[in-house]
PDB file of C-alpha atoms in Angstrom:
ATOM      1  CA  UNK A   1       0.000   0.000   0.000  1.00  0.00           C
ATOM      2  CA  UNK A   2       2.797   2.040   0.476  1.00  0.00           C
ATOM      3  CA  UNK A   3       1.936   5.263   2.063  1.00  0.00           C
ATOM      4  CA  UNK A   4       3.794   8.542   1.333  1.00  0.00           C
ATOM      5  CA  UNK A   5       5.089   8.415   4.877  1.00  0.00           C
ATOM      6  CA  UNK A   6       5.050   5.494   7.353  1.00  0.00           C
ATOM      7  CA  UNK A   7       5.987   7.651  10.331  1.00  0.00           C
ATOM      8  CA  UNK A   8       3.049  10.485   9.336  1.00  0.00           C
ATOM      9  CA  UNK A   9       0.475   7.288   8.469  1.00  0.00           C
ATOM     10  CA  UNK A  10       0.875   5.624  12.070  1.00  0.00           C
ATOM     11  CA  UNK A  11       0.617   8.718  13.667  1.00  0.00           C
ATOM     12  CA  UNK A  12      -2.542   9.379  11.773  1.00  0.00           C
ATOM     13  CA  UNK A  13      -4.225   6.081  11.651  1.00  0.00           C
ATOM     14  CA  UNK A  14      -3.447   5.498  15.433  1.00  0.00           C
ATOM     15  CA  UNK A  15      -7.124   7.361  16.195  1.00  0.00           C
ATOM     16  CA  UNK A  16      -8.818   5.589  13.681  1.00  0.00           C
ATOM     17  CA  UNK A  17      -7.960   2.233  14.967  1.00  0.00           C
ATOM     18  CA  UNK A  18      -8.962   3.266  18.490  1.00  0.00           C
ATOM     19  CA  UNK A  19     -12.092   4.629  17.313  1.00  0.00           C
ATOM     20  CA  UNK A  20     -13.041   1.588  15.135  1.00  0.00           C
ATOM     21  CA  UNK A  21     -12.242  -1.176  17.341  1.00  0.00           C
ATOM     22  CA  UNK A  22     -13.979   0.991  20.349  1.00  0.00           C
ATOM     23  CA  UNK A  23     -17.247   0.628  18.218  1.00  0.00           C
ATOM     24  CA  UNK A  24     -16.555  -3.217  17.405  1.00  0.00           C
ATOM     25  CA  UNK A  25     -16.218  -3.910  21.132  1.00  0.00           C
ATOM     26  CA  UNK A  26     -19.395  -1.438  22.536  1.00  0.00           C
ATOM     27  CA  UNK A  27     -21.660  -3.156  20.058  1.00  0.00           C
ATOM     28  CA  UNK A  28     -23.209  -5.675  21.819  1.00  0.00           C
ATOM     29  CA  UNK A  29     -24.091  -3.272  24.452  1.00  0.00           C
ATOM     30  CA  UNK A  30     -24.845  -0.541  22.638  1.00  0.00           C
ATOM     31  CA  UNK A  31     -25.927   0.024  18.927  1.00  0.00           C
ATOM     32  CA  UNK A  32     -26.127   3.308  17.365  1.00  0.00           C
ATOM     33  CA  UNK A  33     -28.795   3.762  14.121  1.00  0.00           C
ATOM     34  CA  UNK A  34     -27.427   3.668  10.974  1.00  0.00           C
ATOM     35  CA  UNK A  35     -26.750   6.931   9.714  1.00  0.00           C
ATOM     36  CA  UNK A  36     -24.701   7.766  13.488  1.00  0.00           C
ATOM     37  CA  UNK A  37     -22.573   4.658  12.001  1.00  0.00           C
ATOM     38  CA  UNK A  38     -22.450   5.626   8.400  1.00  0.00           C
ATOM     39  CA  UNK A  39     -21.378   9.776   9.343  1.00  0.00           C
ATOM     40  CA  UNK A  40     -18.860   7.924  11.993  1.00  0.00           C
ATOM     41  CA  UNK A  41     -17.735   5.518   9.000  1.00  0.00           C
ATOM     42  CA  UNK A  42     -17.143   8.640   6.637  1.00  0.00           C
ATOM     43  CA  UNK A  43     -14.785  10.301   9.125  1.00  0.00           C
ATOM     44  CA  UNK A  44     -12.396   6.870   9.548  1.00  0.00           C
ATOM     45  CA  UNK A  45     -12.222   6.107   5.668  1.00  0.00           C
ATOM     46  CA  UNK A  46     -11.574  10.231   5.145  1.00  0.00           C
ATOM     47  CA  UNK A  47      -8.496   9.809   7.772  1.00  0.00           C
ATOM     48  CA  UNK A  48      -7.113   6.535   6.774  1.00  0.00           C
ATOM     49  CA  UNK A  49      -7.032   8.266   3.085  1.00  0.00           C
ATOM     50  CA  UNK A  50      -5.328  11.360   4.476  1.00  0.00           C
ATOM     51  CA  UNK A  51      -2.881   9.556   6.653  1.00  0.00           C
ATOM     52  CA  UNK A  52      -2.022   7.750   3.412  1.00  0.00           C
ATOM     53  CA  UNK A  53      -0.951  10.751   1.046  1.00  0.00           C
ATOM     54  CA  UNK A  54      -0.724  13.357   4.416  1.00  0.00           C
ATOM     55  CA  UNK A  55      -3.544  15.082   4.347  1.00  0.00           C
ATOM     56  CA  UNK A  56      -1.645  18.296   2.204  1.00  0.00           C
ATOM     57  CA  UNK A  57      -0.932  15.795  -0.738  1.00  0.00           C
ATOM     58  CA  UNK A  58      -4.200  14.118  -1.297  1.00  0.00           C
ATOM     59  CA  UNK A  59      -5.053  14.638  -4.760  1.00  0.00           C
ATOM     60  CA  UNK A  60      -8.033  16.589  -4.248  1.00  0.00           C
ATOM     61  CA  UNK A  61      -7.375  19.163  -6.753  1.00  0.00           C
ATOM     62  CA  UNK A  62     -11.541  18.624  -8.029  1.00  0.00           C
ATOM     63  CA  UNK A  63     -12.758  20.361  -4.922  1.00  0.00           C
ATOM     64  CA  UNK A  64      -9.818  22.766  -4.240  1.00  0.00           C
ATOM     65  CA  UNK A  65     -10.900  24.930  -7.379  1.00  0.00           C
ATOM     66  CA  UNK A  66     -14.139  25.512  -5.829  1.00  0.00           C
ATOM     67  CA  UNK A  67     -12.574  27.173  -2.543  1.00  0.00           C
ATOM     68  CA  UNK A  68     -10.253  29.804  -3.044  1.00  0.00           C
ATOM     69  CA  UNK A  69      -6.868  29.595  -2.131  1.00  0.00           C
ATOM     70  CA  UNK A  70      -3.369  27.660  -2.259  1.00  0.00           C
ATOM     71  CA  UNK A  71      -4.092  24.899   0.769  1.00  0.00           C
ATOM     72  CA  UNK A  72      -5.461  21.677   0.123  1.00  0.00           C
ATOM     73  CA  UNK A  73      -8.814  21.516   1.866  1.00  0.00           C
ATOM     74  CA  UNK A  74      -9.073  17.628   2.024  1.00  0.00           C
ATOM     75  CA  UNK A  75      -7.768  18.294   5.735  1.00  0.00           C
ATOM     76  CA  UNK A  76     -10.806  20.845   6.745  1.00  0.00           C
ATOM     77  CA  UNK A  77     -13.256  18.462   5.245  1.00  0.00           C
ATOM     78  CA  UNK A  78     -11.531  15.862   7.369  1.00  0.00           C
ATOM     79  CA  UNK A  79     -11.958  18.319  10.421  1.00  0.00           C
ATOM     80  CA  UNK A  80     -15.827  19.237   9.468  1.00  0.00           C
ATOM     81  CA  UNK A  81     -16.417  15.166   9.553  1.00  0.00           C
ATOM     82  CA  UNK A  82     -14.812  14.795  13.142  1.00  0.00           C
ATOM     83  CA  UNK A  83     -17.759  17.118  13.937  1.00  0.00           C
ATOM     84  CA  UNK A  84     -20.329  14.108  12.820  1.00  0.00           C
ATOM     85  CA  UNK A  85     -19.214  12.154  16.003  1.00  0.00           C
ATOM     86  CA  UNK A  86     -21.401  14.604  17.966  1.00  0.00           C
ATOM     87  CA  UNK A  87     -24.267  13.019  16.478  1.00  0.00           C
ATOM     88  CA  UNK A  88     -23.398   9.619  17.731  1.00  0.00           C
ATOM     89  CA  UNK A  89     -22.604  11.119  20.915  1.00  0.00           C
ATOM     90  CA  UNK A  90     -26.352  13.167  21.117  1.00  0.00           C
ATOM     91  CA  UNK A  91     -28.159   9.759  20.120  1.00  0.00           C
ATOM     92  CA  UNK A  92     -25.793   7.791  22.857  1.00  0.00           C
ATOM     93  CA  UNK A  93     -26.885  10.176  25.799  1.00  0.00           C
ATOM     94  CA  UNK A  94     -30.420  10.695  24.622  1.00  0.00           C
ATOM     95  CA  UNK A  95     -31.007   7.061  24.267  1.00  0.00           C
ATOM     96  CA  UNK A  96     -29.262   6.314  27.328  1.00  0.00           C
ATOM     97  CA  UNK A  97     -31.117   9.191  29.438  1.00  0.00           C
ATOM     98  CA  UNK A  98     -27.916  10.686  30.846  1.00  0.00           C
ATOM     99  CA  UNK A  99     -29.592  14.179  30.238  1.00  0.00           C
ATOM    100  CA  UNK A 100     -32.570  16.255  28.733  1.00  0.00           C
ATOM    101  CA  UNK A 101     -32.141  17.052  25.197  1.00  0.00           C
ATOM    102  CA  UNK A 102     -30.853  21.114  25.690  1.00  0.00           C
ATOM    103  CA  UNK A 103     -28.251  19.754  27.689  1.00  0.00           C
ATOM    104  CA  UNK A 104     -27.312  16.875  25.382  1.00  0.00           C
ATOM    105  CA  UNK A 105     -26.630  18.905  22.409  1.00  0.00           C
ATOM    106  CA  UNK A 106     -24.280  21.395  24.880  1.00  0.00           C
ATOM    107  CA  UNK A 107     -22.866  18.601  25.922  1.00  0.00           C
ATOM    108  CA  UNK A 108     -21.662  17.243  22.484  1.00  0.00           C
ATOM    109  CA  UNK A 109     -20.916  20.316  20.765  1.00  0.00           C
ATOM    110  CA  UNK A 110     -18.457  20.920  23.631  1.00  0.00           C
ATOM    111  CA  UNK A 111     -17.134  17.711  23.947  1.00  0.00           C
ATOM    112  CA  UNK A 112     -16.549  17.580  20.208  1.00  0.00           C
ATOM    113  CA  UNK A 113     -14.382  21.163  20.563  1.00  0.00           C
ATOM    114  CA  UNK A 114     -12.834  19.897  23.442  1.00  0.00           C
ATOM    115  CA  UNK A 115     -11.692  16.497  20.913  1.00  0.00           C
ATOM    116  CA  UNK A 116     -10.858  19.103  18.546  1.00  0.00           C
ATOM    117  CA  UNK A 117      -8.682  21.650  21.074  1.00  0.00           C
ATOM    118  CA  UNK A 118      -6.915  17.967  22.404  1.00  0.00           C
ATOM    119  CA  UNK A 119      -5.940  16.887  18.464  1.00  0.00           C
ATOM    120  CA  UNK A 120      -4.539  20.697  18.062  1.00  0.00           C
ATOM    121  CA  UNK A 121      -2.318  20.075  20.880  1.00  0.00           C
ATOM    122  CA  UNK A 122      -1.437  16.988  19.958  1.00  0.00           C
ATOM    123  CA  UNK A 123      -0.455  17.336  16.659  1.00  0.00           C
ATOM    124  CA  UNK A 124       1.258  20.197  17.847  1.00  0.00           C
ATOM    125  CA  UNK A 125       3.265  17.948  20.407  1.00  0.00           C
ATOM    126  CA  UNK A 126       4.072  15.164  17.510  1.00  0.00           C
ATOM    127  CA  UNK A 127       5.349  18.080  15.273  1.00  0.00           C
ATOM    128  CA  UNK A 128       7.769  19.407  17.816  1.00  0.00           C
ATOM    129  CA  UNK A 129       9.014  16.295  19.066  1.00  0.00           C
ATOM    130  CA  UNK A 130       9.523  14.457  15.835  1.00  0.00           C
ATOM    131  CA  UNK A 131      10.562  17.812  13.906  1.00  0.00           C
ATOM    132  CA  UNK A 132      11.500  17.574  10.384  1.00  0.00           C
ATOM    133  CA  UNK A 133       9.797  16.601   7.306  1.00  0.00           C
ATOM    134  CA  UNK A 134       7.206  14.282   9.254  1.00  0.00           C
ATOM    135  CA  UNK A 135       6.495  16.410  12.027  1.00  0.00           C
ATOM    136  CA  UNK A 136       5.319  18.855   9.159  1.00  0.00           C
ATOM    137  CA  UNK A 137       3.494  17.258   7.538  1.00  0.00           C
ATOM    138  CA  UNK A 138       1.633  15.843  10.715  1.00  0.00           C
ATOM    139  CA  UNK A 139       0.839  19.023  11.654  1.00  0.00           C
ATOM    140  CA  UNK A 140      -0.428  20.221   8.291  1.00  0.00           C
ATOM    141  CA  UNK A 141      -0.731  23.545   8.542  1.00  0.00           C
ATOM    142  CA  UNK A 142       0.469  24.399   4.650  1.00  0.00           C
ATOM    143  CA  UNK A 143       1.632  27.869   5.815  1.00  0.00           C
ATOM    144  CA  UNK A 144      -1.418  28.652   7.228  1.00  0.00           C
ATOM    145  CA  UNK A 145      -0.518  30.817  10.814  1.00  0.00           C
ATOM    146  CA  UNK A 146      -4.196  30.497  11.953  1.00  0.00           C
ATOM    147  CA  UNK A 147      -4.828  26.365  10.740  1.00  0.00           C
ATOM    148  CA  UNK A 148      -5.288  25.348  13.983  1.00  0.00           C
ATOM    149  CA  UNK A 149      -7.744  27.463  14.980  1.00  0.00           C
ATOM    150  CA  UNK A 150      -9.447  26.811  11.310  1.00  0.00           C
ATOM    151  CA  UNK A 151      -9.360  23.230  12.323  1.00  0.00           C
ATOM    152  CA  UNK A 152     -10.808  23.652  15.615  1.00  0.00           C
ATOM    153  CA  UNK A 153     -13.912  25.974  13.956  1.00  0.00           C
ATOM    154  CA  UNK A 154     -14.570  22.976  11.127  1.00  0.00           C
ATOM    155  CA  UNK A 155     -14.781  20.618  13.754  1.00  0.00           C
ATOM    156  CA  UNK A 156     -17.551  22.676  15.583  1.00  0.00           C
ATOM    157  CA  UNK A 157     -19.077  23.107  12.362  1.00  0.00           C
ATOM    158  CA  UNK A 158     -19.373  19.893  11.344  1.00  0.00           C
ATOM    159  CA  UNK A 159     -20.781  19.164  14.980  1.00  0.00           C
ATOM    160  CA  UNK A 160     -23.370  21.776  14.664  1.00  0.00           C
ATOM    161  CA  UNK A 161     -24.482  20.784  10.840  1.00  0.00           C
ATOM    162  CA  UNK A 162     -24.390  16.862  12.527  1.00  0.00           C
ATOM    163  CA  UNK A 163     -26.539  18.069  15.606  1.00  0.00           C
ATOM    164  CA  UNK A 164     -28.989  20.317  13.458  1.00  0.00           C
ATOM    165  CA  UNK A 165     -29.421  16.840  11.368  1.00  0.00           C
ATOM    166  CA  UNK A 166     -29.854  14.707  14.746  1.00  0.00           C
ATOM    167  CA  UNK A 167     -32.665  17.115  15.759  1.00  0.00           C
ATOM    168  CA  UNK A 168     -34.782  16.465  12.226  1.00  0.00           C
ATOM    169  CA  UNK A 169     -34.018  13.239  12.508  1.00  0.00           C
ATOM    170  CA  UNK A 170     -34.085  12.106  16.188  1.00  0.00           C
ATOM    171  CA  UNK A 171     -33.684   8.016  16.000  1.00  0.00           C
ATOM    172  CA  UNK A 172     -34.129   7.721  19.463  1.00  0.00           C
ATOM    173  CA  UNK A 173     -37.809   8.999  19.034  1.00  0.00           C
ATOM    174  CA  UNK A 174     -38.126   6.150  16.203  1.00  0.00           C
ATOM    175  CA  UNK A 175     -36.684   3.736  18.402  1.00  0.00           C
ATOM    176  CA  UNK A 176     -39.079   4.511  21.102  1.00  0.00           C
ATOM    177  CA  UNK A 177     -42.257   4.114  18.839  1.00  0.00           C
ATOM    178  CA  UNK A 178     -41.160   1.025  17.615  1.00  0.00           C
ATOM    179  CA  UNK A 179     -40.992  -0.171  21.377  1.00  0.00           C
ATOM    180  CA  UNK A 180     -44.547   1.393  22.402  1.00  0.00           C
ATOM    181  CA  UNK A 181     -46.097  -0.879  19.500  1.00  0.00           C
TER     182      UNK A 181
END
């Protein structure tokens, strides 16, 4: 398979294996409706592509021309997906009855920037530590001064777009009818 570069694609595939085998192993105890699984899905096949090129090399020239500017954007699409996983999280605490639904939302847009502020850091951290050519590209910033910060507001996008979708389509009230009958 070959990636670009080993050192930036373990470093980048390390949270999608967590993730993925976190969802194998809760599954049995807890399933989330399809689309949760299918928006989670789209983030971990986005990543595993970007940690295979680095997420400034992906050849996503098709969608560049359509936002202006020099960067690659297959990175803040990456970011906007991350958001999705607020979804999951809305459904898993709703479901669950952890908390009413004003505080649910709250609860995973902030978690979600709080995931998002964490990954800053910590690509930061891998980027000093390594340093060189890997450590760049890690961080992907493309010569942006303000990328993390872009980052961290696709992220919170992509959770608020996810959560205004969640409240149309609210699966838990589905699943809740479907027990009543």
């Amino acid at each position: 398979i070959n990636p670009v570069s080993r050192e930036v694609w373990l470093a980048e595939v390390i949270p999608v294996v967590i993730i993925f085998f976190a969802l194998v192993f809760t599954y049995r105890r807890f399933q989330f409706s399809h689309l949760a699984y299918a928006l989670m899905a789209f983030w971990l096949f986005w990543h595993t592509i970007g940690g295979h090129y680095t997420f400034a090399n992906v050849p996503f020239d098709w969608f560049n021309q359509f936002i202006p500017g020099e960067r690659n954007h297959f990175d803040r699409i990456g970011h906007f997906s991350i958001g999705f996983y607020a979804y999951a999280m809305a459904e898993w605490l709703l479901r669950k009855k952890y908390a009413k639904t004003v505080l649910v939302y709250s609860f995973s847009l902030f978690f979600i920037m709080s995931i998002a502020a964490a990954y800053e850091i910590i690509e930061w951290w891998y980027a000093a530590l390594e340093g060189g050519d890997a450590g760049i590209e890690f961080l992907g910033s493309q010569g942006d001064i303000w990328d993390a910060q872009k980052d961290m507001l696709a992220d919170t996008l992509g959770a608020v777009f996810s959560l205004l979708v969640y409240s149309r389509v609210r699966p838990d009230k589905h699943i809740i009818d479907r027990v009543k009958i």
